[in-house]
Amino acid sequence: MTKEECKQVVLDIIAEIAPDEDLSNISPDVRLRDQLDLDSMDFLDIVMELRKQYGIEVPEEDYPQLASLDSCAEYLTPKFKEVSA
Amino acid sequence: METDRGDRHFDTIIIGCGMAGLAAGIRLAMYDRKVLILEKHSIPGGLNSFYSIAGRKFDVGLHAVTNVVPPGHKGTPLPSLLRQLRIPRDAFDLNPQRSSRIAFPGADLRFTNSFGLLEEEVDRQFPGQIEAFRRFRKRILEASPGEGTGVSSRGILAESLPDPLLREMLLCPIMYYGASTAHDIDFSLFVTLWKSVFEEGFGRPLAGIRTIIRALLDRYREVGGTRRMKCGVRRILVDEGIACGVELEDGEELTADRIISTAGEPETRILCGAGEEDPAVQENIGRLAFAETISILSRQPEELGIKDTIVFFNDSPLFHYEQAASDIDLRSGVICCPNNYAYPEGTSLDEGILRVTTIASYENWTAYSQPDYEEAKERWFSRMVESALNFLPGVDPELIRSSTVFRDMFTPRTVRKYTGRLGGAIYGAGRKSPDGTTGVENLFLAGTDQGLLGIVGAMFSGVTIANRHVLMAGRK
Ligand SMILES: Cc1cc2nc3c(=O)[nH]c(=O)nc-3n(C[C@H](O)[C@H](O)[C@H](O)COP(=O)(O)OP(=O)(O)OC[C@H]3O[C@@H](n4cnc5c(N)ncnc54)[C@H](O)[C@@H]3O)c2cc1C
């Protein structure tokens, strides 16, 4: 999975958990929290969906890595590689 | 023959199919946990359930769903709860209140779901207090989560608002919609309740609590959760300080990695083996119990002069909120008129409904023999309605009496019978467990005795505890 695909995965998950958010203009390098109304419970759901849909585990101490789309891609791409290997 | 362990072992067992239990169940089933809700009664909903008498549908409690913000509004408990449960807002059918009131002798503060009206009312009726009131509100809005734990609200009110009557009036709805303690309330809870009542507001589904319970049950089924009704838990099985399962009333045993109890703190302690007379149980039983009258009216309340949605009343400048010394404490209470919500054009409730809540004595109501109990209900019904009507100026008591076509009343005895709440305490234990832990490993409290209550509060609590202690804790 490429970094771009990885970002799309995260966006698709956000669209599912927060259907009332407008995702058309997200800047990848800005914190998601600063662009969208997402609280810590929503971030938990991103983690839970990653586990449920892709078998990816994100331990609690790594939640900050999911702050922006860029940091998500950075952190998650290797994890996607691991699970698909 | 040995039953397959798979049928009798669960990731999580939830005790209670009320608001907290259902919300926790949805969260866990959504993320593929094998979850089972066990409920003593045949009907879900717990303290806010429903029933029918003579073809009429009743809600046990529902006056107002609190925390009701307009659709599209984000960042407060209701929208975040709906997101967590993935239930669309429309499924709860929340119609906003018209207007409510705090009625004390000589002062009347109206409020709606937009804060502006309350501010205007304070400005008009409490000359010179508005700046202090604004500063007090700012302090509340800026409080960080959990701030004010263990701090007296009366203390903070006294240092913030010079006018004693204003302080007492503001406490009245807050205490009535969520204080499990007499006279005063923890400031952190005050902040939560203030927001849920004054900043966010009241709403109600046209068809009452059934709409919300139906939405929760549908969602729970959709995500694969299972439940067993008429299936009381007799005992929580604890092995060397670790909860590992439950024994049901029929003797069957089920095991689980984790147990979430929504039965209450002292009630859960008893399930773990304590006696009802144990000091640790007794000292935490809530001492505030309530009675409620329900009058069904042949006309719409508005035609009879009742314009308010909810009225919080008190008969003197000092607000009375304490354990009742007699059957009923008539000095304060709440009037609710479920008809007076802004339902969509062309829809309304078929009949008029007037509900009156007061503080009542658990001891007195449970001591009555059955015939004396029926007789006492008859007697107090009229007195409760009459005392409440003093706070509805322009409403003719005689007209209300002659328009009443059906009555029902519940007392603390009813609450104990149907929900198992010790002391009939609707708002549960005096001491809460904010982090949901119990001292027994793998056993957690959600709902009322975790500290969040009311319909939205209890659901939110269920979600929080399921997240914190099961989903984030990972698999066993
Ligand atoms: C008359 C009344 C009016 C109210 N009005 C409002 C209102 O207008 N607005 C509002 O927001 N809130 C209102 N409330 C409060 C609100 O209903 C409660 O705060 C909320 O429903 C609590 O939910 P819960 O899940 O924490 O507890 P509960 O509803 O008590 O759920 C616990 C469940 O556990 C079950 N249980 C207990 N022991 C066992 C056992 N051993 N085995 C199996 N099951 C067991 C019980 O039967 C119950 O169903 C009202 C309550 C009452 C009683």
XYZ file of C-alpha atoms and ligand atoms in Angstrom:
614
model
C 0.000 0.000 0.000
C 1.301 3.443 -0.931
C 1.211 6.439 1.371
C -1.548 7.969 -0.739
C -3.636 4.817 -0.464
C -3.009 4.782 3.239
C -4.331 8.341 3.581
C -7.423 7.316 1.643
C -7.993 4.435 4.041
C -7.903 6.847 6.964
C -10.244 9.268 5.191
C -12.693 6.459 4.434
C -12.688 5.479 8.081
C -13.320 9.057 9.181
C -16.199 9.298 6.707
C -17.706 6.241 8.337
C -17.365 7.336 11.960
C -18.160 11.006 11.399
C -20.548 11.154 8.432
C -21.386 14.768 9.222
C -17.832 16.049 8.580
C -16.798 17.638 5.290
C -13.696 15.776 4.116
C -13.267 17.418 0.733
C -10.540 19.892 1.718
C -8.310 18.206 4.245
C -4.701 19.398 4.324
C -2.514 16.355 4.883
C 0.075 18.208 6.954
C -2.340 19.892 9.384
C -3.640 18.163 12.509
C -6.968 16.464 11.799
C -8.285 17.849 15.064
C -7.681 21.394 13.843
C -9.663 20.830 10.667
C -12.449 18.573 11.838
C -14.567 18.170 14.922
C -12.961 14.978 16.136
C -12.588 14.165 19.816
C -10.542 11.507 21.567
C -13.432 9.050 21.274
C -13.392 9.505 17.499
C -9.649 8.847 17.406
C -10.246 5.673 19.359
C -12.651 4.656 16.616
C -10.055 5.237 13.921
C -7.841 2.833 15.829
C -10.668 0.334 16.330
C -11.592 0.401 12.633
C -7.971 -0.124 11.610
C -7.933 -3.201 13.788
C -11.323 -4.452 12.656
C -10.910 -3.843 8.925
C -7.170 -4.434 8.460
C -5.920 -6.243 11.544
C -3.598 -3.361 12.411
C -2.852 -2.764 16.094
C -2.111 0.749 17.302
C -1.070 0.778 20.970
C -2.348 3.663 23.083
C 1.051 5.332 23.372
C 1.123 5.639 19.571
C -2.234 7.438 19.213
C -0.422 10.794 18.766
C 1.066 9.377 15.546
C -2.382 9.619 13.997
C -2.541 13.410 14.383
C -2.474 14.378 10.676
C -2.978 12.485 7.421
C 0.762 12.733 6.699
C 1.712 11.358 10.094
C -0.907 8.612 9.694
C 0.653 7.607 6.366
C 4.132 7.689 7.856
C 3.154 5.534 10.786
C 0.657 3.189 9.167
C 2.243 2.352 5.797
C 4.858 -0.001 7.294
C 2.140 -1.574 9.408
C 0.034 -2.237 6.317
C 3.079 -3.845 4.706
C 3.537 -6.094 7.736
C -0.033 -7.361 7.772
C -0.130 -7.981 4.020
C 3.243 -9.762 4.083
C -23.492 -33.810 28.738
C -21.063 -30.958 28.779
C -22.263 -27.715 27.160
C -19.818 -26.148 24.780
C -17.857 -23.475 26.641
C -18.422 -21.249 23.602
C -22.098 -20.807 24.501
C -21.348 -19.947 28.056
C -18.251 -17.819 27.779
C -18.279 -14.172 26.714
C -15.733 -11.437 26.205
C -17.978 -9.171 28.258
C -21.158 -9.704 30.235
C -23.218 -6.598 30.938
C -25.628 -6.572 33.858
C -28.677 -4.450 33.036
C -30.476 -3.558 29.830
C -31.008 0.121 30.648
C -29.472 3.095 28.868
C -25.932 2.434 30.090
C -26.017 -1.308 29.424
C -27.371 -0.950 25.891
C -24.882 1.761 24.957
C -21.946 -0.243 26.318
C -23.249 -3.327 24.535
C -23.455 -1.562 21.185
C -19.878 -0.321 21.462
C -18.524 -3.746 22.263
C -20.555 -5.667 19.685
C -19.590 -3.078 17.046
C -15.995 -4.130 17.522
C -16.758 -7.817 17.384
C -16.663 -8.539 21.070
C -18.826 -11.423 22.089
C -21.147 -9.593 24.442
C -24.225 -10.591 26.408
C -26.621 -8.270 28.226
C -28.480 -9.841 31.140
C -31.652 -8.141 32.362
C -33.845 -9.119 35.287
C -36.997 -7.646 33.786
C -38.991 -8.483 30.705
C -38.850 -4.929 29.330
C -35.648 -3.018 28.528
C -34.962 0.555 29.605
C -34.343 0.224 33.348
C -35.159 3.457 35.183
C -36.475 4.908 31.973
C -38.611 2.168 30.629
C -42.253 2.081 29.527
C -45.499 0.281 30.318
C -49.154 0.197 29.354
C -52.275 0.372 31.477
C -55.746 -0.007 30.004
C -54.506 0.560 26.466
C -52.592 3.737 27.337
C -48.854 3.933 26.896
C -46.748 5.422 29.668
C -43.104 6.285 30.082
C -41.646 5.481 33.478
C -39.748 8.663 33.748
C -39.060 10.712 30.716
C -39.597 14.412 31.336
C -36.883 15.648 29.087
C -33.908 14.291 27.277
C -31.150 16.683 28.348
C -28.079 17.756 26.329
C -30.286 18.417 23.307
C -28.395 20.672 20.926
C -29.706 21.599 17.460
C -28.859 19.208 14.604
C -25.441 19.976 13.146
C -24.067 21.242 16.441
C -20.901 19.350 17.430
C -18.523 18.897 20.319
C -21.066 18.235 23.082
C -22.141 14.911 24.655
C -25.212 14.127 22.531
C -23.615 14.374 19.074
C -20.523 12.592 20.271
C -22.640 9.834 21.776
C -24.596 9.395 18.547
C -21.345 9.171 16.635
C -19.959 6.569 18.978
C -23.089 4.478 18.620
C -23.433 5.294 14.883
C -27.062 6.061 15.378
C -28.384 8.869 13.184
C -29.766 11.810 15.117
C -33.190 11.416 13.485
C -33.582 7.986 15.057
C -34.032 9.627 18.478
C -36.632 12.105 17.147
C -35.637 14.851 19.574
C -38.027 17.779 19.426
C -36.952 20.855 21.380
C -38.789 22.168 24.435
C -40.953 25.254 24.220
C -39.942 26.986 27.424
C -39.280 25.982 31.020
C -39.232 27.841 34.286
C -37.748 27.945 37.763
C -40.523 29.157 40.066
C -39.811 30.432 43.577
C -41.994 32.802 45.591
C -41.496 36.248 44.134
C -39.234 35.223 41.231
C -39.628 33.269 38.059
C -36.754 32.469 35.692
C -37.711 31.194 32.274
C -35.271 29.372 30.027
C -35.234 27.654 26.651
C -32.633 25.789 24.623
C -30.909 29.063 23.788
C -29.089 30.509 26.741
C -30.044 34.114 25.943
C -33.445 33.968 27.611
C -32.060 32.898 30.994
C -29.535 35.687 30.849
C -32.260 38.253 30.076
C -34.410 36.926 32.893
C -31.568 37.193 35.399
C -30.814 40.697 34.197
C -34.452 41.750 34.538
C -35.255 40.127 37.860
C -31.967 40.395 39.688
C -30.791 43.949 39.171
C -27.065 44.330 39.654
C -26.362 40.577 39.397
C -25.814 40.130 35.679
C -22.056 40.718 35.655
C -21.523 38.213 38.457
C -23.825 35.783 36.666
C -21.816 36.100 33.434
C -18.549 35.567 35.273
C -20.001 32.497 36.997
C -21.115 31.088 33.654
C -17.683 31.718 32.182
C -16.106 29.835 35.040
C -18.378 26.885 34.293
C -17.697 26.938 30.559
C -13.969 27.106 31.109
C -13.805 24.349 33.735
C -11.566 21.504 32.650
C -12.964 17.953 32.761
C -13.190 16.693 36.325
C -12.437 20.137 37.783
C -14.288 20.745 41.018
C -14.326 17.113 42.139
C -14.904 17.062 45.870
C -15.713 20.780 45.915
C -19.041 22.091 47.238
C -21.189 23.821 44.625
C -22.881 25.850 47.317
C -19.459 27.148 48.320
C -18.613 28.219 44.782
C -22.056 29.702 44.248
C -21.735 31.692 47.478
C -18.439 33.210 46.395
C -19.674 33.875 42.843
C -23.243 35.164 43.117
C -24.102 37.704 45.817
C -27.884 37.192 45.646
C -28.901 34.153 47.718
C -32.245 33.728 45.938
C -30.547 33.520 42.551
C -28.171 30.866 43.877
C -31.014 28.759 45.259
C -32.995 29.068 42.056
C -30.126 27.967 39.836
C -29.489 24.963 42.063
C -33.087 23.747 41.778
C -33.098 22.255 38.229
C -29.524 21.049 38.603
C -30.263 19.104 41.771
C -33.567 17.736 40.510
C -31.998 16.471 37.298
C -29.134 14.634 38.821
C -28.096 15.095 42.450
C -27.832 11.878 44.420
C -26.813 13.879 47.486
C -28.991 16.137 49.641
C -28.624 19.908 49.833
C -25.365 20.229 47.885
C -23.665 18.667 44.886
C -20.099 18.093 43.811
C -19.060 21.042 41.640
C -17.744 18.814 38.832
C -21.245 17.323 38.533
C -22.794 20.775 38.775
C -20.760 21.807 35.737
C -21.869 18.756 33.742
C -25.516 19.225 34.687
C -25.469 22.994 34.094
C -24.338 22.388 30.542
C -26.833 19.610 29.959
C -29.770 21.707 31.219
C -28.997 25.380 30.543
C -26.401 25.464 27.773
C -27.682 22.538 25.711
C -31.299 21.953 26.630
C -34.343 19.716 26.610
C -35.938 17.594 23.905
C -38.370 14.715 23.635
C -39.385 12.152 21.027
C -43.060 12.405 20.099
C -43.587 8.750 21.035
C -41.584 9.065 24.244
C -38.801 6.863 25.549
C -39.881 3.921 23.341
C -38.325 5.676 20.355
C -34.908 5.843 21.999
C -35.011 2.319 23.377
C -36.129 1.003 19.998
C -33.212 2.750 18.264
C -30.754 1.285 20.778
C -32.186 -2.231 20.512
C -32.173 -2.119 16.695
C -28.581 -0.978 16.641
C -27.523 -3.566 19.210
C -29.118 -6.318 17.147
C -27.590 -4.973 13.924
C -24.059 -5.177 15.325
C -24.630 -8.695 16.589
C -25.132 -8.190 20.321
C -27.168 -10.687 22.282
C -29.327 -10.222 25.350
C -31.394 -12.301 27.682
C -34.414 -10.780 29.354
C -36.088 -12.034 32.543
C -32.665 -13.274 33.374
C -31.489 -11.833 36.661
C -27.942 -12.181 37.917
C -27.904 -13.690 41.401
C -24.191 -13.533 42.006
C -21.016 -12.255 40.408
C -18.412 -14.986 40.563
C -15.208 -13.628 42.048
C -12.101 -15.751 42.325
C -9.294 -14.299 44.436
C -10.356 -10.748 43.782
C -10.921 -11.296 40.062
C -14.413 -11.372 38.543
C -14.787 -14.307 36.207
C -18.471 -14.844 35.596
C -22.010 -14.727 36.900
C -24.510 -17.083 38.416
C -28.040 -16.492 37.173
C -31.184 -16.677 39.272
C -31.955 -20.117 37.840
C -28.528 -21.376 38.900
C -26.883 -21.388 35.461
C -23.295 -20.124 35.393
C -21.747 -18.053 32.620
C -18.139 -16.944 32.404
C -16.642 -13.762 30.996
C -13.313 -11.974 30.682
C -14.915 -8.788 31.926
C -18.153 -7.762 33.569
C -19.801 -4.362 33.388
C -22.509 -3.799 35.972
C -25.102 -1.051 35.594
C -27.031 -2.233 38.664
C -25.506 0.375 40.990
C -22.529 0.432 43.370
C -24.075 -1.000 46.571
C -26.220 -3.366 44.460
C -23.105 -4.676 42.701
C -21.337 -5.091 46.032
C -24.210 -7.314 47.147
C -23.933 -9.338 43.931
C -20.287 -9.903 44.863
C -21.340 -11.430 48.186
C -21.840 -8.556 50.645
C -24.998 -8.517 52.781
C -27.537 -5.701 52.479
C -26.808 -4.761 56.091
C -23.029 -4.508 55.599
C -21.792 -1.023 56.515
C -19.984 -0.688 53.158
C -23.311 -1.264 51.416
C -25.448 0.829 53.745
C -23.244 3.897 53.760
C -23.410 4.299 49.997
C -27.123 3.733 49.396
C -28.643 6.911 47.942
C -31.038 8.597 50.334
C -33.031 10.577 47.830
C -36.145 8.961 46.514
C -38.992 10.382 44.496
C -42.680 9.994 43.778
C -44.443 11.025 40.621
C -48.061 11.564 39.664
C -49.257 11.232 36.100
C -52.580 12.827 35.170
C -54.062 12.109 31.772
C -56.146 15.060 30.647
C -59.013 15.068 28.175
C -57.736 18.319 26.649
C -54.401 19.655 25.475
C -52.673 21.272 28.490
C -52.254 24.524 26.609
C -56.047 24.884 26.410
C -56.108 24.532 30.184
C -53.551 27.301 30.562
C -50.401 25.171 30.962
C -47.792 26.694 28.688
C -44.489 25.529 30.203
C -42.566 22.411 29.250
C -40.961 21.874 32.681
C -41.371 23.879 35.887
C -38.933 23.442 38.776
C -40.631 24.834 41.878
C -39.894 25.562 45.502
C -42.183 27.194 48.063
C -39.733 29.437 49.922
C -36.522 31.396 49.264
C -34.425 28.451 50.478
C -34.389 25.452 48.164
C -35.343 22.183 49.847
C -33.630 19.083 48.508
C -33.155 16.514 51.202
C -34.380 13.139 52.424
C -38.129 13.381 53.005
C -39.274 13.430 56.637
C -42.823 12.422 55.694
C -44.338 10.333 52.874
C -43.981 13.221 50.448
C -42.125 16.514 50.733
C -44.472 18.982 49.101
C -42.144 21.957 49.408
C -40.386 21.519 46.090
C -40.753 19.511 42.918
C -40.930 19.365 39.158
C -43.902 19.693 36.833
C -43.609 18.288 33.347
C -45.947 18.635 30.448
C -44.793 16.314 27.628
C -47.260 17.943 25.235
C -45.346 21.212 25.382
C -42.502 20.364 23.046
C -42.213 21.823 19.547
C -43.338 18.721 17.646
C -43.539 18.902 13.862
C -46.499 20.810 12.461
C -49.618 18.677 12.474
C -48.420 16.190 15.086
C -49.165 16.149 18.791
C -49.760 13.756 21.662
C -53.329 12.410 21.585
C -54.070 13.274 25.181
C -52.874 15.841 27.660
C -50.314 14.693 30.218
C -49.301 16.390 33.438
C -46.554 14.877 35.561
C -45.536 16.047 39.026
C -42.400 14.821 40.791
C -41.537 15.374 44.448
C -39.101 13.965 46.962
C -40.589 11.025 48.857
C -39.599 8.837 51.793
C -38.437 5.351 50.843
C -38.897 4.106 54.421
C -42.474 5.331 54.714
C -43.627 4.029 51.348
C -42.086 0.597 51.807
C -43.468 0.214 55.350
C -47.124 0.426 54.232
C -49.222 -2.715 53.923
C -50.680 -3.146 50.428
C -54.148 -1.686 51.277
C -52.596 1.216 53.205
C -50.206 1.806 50.320
C -53.054 2.093 47.824
C -54.899 4.410 50.155
C -51.815 6.605 50.723
C -51.265 6.905 46.977
C -54.839 8.040 46.538
C -54.446 10.655 49.259
C -51.076 12.010 48.182
C -51.933 12.110 44.496
C -54.352 15.005 44.987
C -52.073 16.837 47.378
C -49.076 16.616 45.019
C -51.047 17.929 42.064
C -52.623 20.706 44.117
C -49.318 21.931 45.519
C -47.768 21.915 42.058
C -50.667 23.909 40.603
C -49.731 26.764 42.950
C -46.826 27.314 40.593
C -48.940 27.431 37.449
C -50.643 30.795 37.766
C -53.817 31.146 35.755
C -54.487 27.414 35.742
C -57.776 26.531 37.433
C -57.311 23.476 39.724
C -60.998 22.646 39.402
C -60.668 22.518 35.606
C -57.642 20.222 35.889
C -59.557 17.923 38.227
C -62.588 17.752 35.946
C -60.403 17.179 32.857
C -58.428 14.316 34.443
C -59.561 11.089 32.803
C -56.898 8.730 34.180
C -54.262 8.757 36.918
C -51.211 6.764 37.749
C -48.610 7.252 40.435
C -45.294 5.709 41.303
C -43.399 5.848 44.575
C -39.946 4.775 45.809
C -41.494 1.355 46.384
C -42.196 1.082 42.644
C -38.616 2.031 41.762
C -37.169 -0.592 44.095
C -39.521 -3.242 42.743
C -38.812 -2.642 39.074
C -35.153 -1.649 38.998
C -33.729 -3.172 42.169
C -32.312 0.241 43.166
C -31.715 0.094 46.930
C -33.524 2.868 48.760
C -35.525 3.501 45.570
C -32.682 5.897 44.776
C -33.151 6.993 41.177
C -29.864 8.888 41.151
C -28.066 6.038 42.831
C -25.291 6.025 45.350
C -23.965 9.078 47.158
C -20.365 8.234 46.269
C -19.664 7.642 42.577
C -16.861 5.764 40.849
C -15.726 8.170 38.108
C -13.179 5.745 36.639
C -15.636 2.847 36.802
C -13.374 0.570 38.820
C -14.763 -1.462 41.720
C -11.850 -2.906 43.647
C -12.627 -6.257 42.013
C -10.468 -6.863 38.984
C -12.329 -7.135 35.643
C -15.538 -5.790 37.178
C -16.565 -2.269 36.214
C -19.462 0.064 36.958
C -21.264 1.979 34.238
C -24.266 4.271 34.302
C -25.726 5.967 37.317
C -23.070 5.000 39.856
C -20.133 5.722 37.622
C -21.369 9.270 37.982
C -23.104 10.214 34.759
C -26.830 9.951 34.864
C -29.967 10.921 33.113
C -30.756 9.352 29.769
C -27.884 10.849 27.788
C -25.508 10.717 30.754
C -26.111 7.019 31.375
C -25.586 6.161 27.689
C -22.441 8.257 27.621
C -21.191 6.454 30.687
C -21.803 3.076 29.054
C -19.781 4.153 26.023
C -16.945 5.572 28.115
C -16.581 2.497 30.302
C -16.760 0.121 27.327
C -14.055 2.161 25.573
C -11.780 2.599 28.559
C -11.914 -0.803 30.180
C -12.597 -3.133 27.297
C -11.750 -1.730 23.872
C -8.626 0.155 24.900
C -7.520 -2.609 27.227
C -7.240 -4.991 24.302
C -8.157 -8.633 24.164
C -7.584 -11.110 26.954
C -39.288 8.648 37.290
C -37.998 8.972 36.619
C -37.913 10.086 35.822
C -36.733 10.362 35.138
N -36.716 11.405 34.280
C -35.626 11.627 33.529
C -35.639 12.630 32.537
O -36.639 13.291 32.304
N -34.511 12.851 31.820
C -33.382 12.117 32.033
O -32.394 12.337 31.333
N -33.338 11.154 32.972
C -34.434 10.896 33.711
N -34.408 9.913 34.664
C -33.129 9.290 34.980
C -32.723 8.254 33.971
O -33.818 7.440 33.657
C -31.607 7.386 34.572
O -30.574 8.222 35.034
C -31.024 6.414 33.561
O -32.051 5.731 32.887
C -30.102 5.440 34.288
O -29.683 4.413 33.440
P -28.710 3.273 33.922
O -28.508 2.416 32.743
O -27.556 3.859 34.613
O -29.462 2.467 35.078
P -30.803 1.611 35.064
O -31.784 2.190 34.167
O -31.199 1.431 36.493
O -30.362 0.207 34.468
C -29.952 -0.846 35.254
C -30.642 -2.106 34.803
O -30.057 -3.204 35.478
C -31.055 -4.136 35.792
N -30.581 -4.956 36.894
C -30.323 -4.566 38.166
N -29.893 -5.603 38.886
C -29.845 -6.673 38.065
C -29.471 -8.040 38.230
N -29.045 -8.511 39.395
N -29.541 -8.862 37.159
C -29.976 -8.405 35.943
N -30.340 -7.112 35.739
C -30.286 -6.265 36.783
C -32.244 -3.278 36.154
O -33.450 -4.015 36.050
C -32.122 -2.155 35.115
O -32.829 -2.471 33.942
C -35.594 9.565 35.331
C -35.686 8.448 36.144
C -36.884 8.119 36.766
C -36.986 6.873 37.574
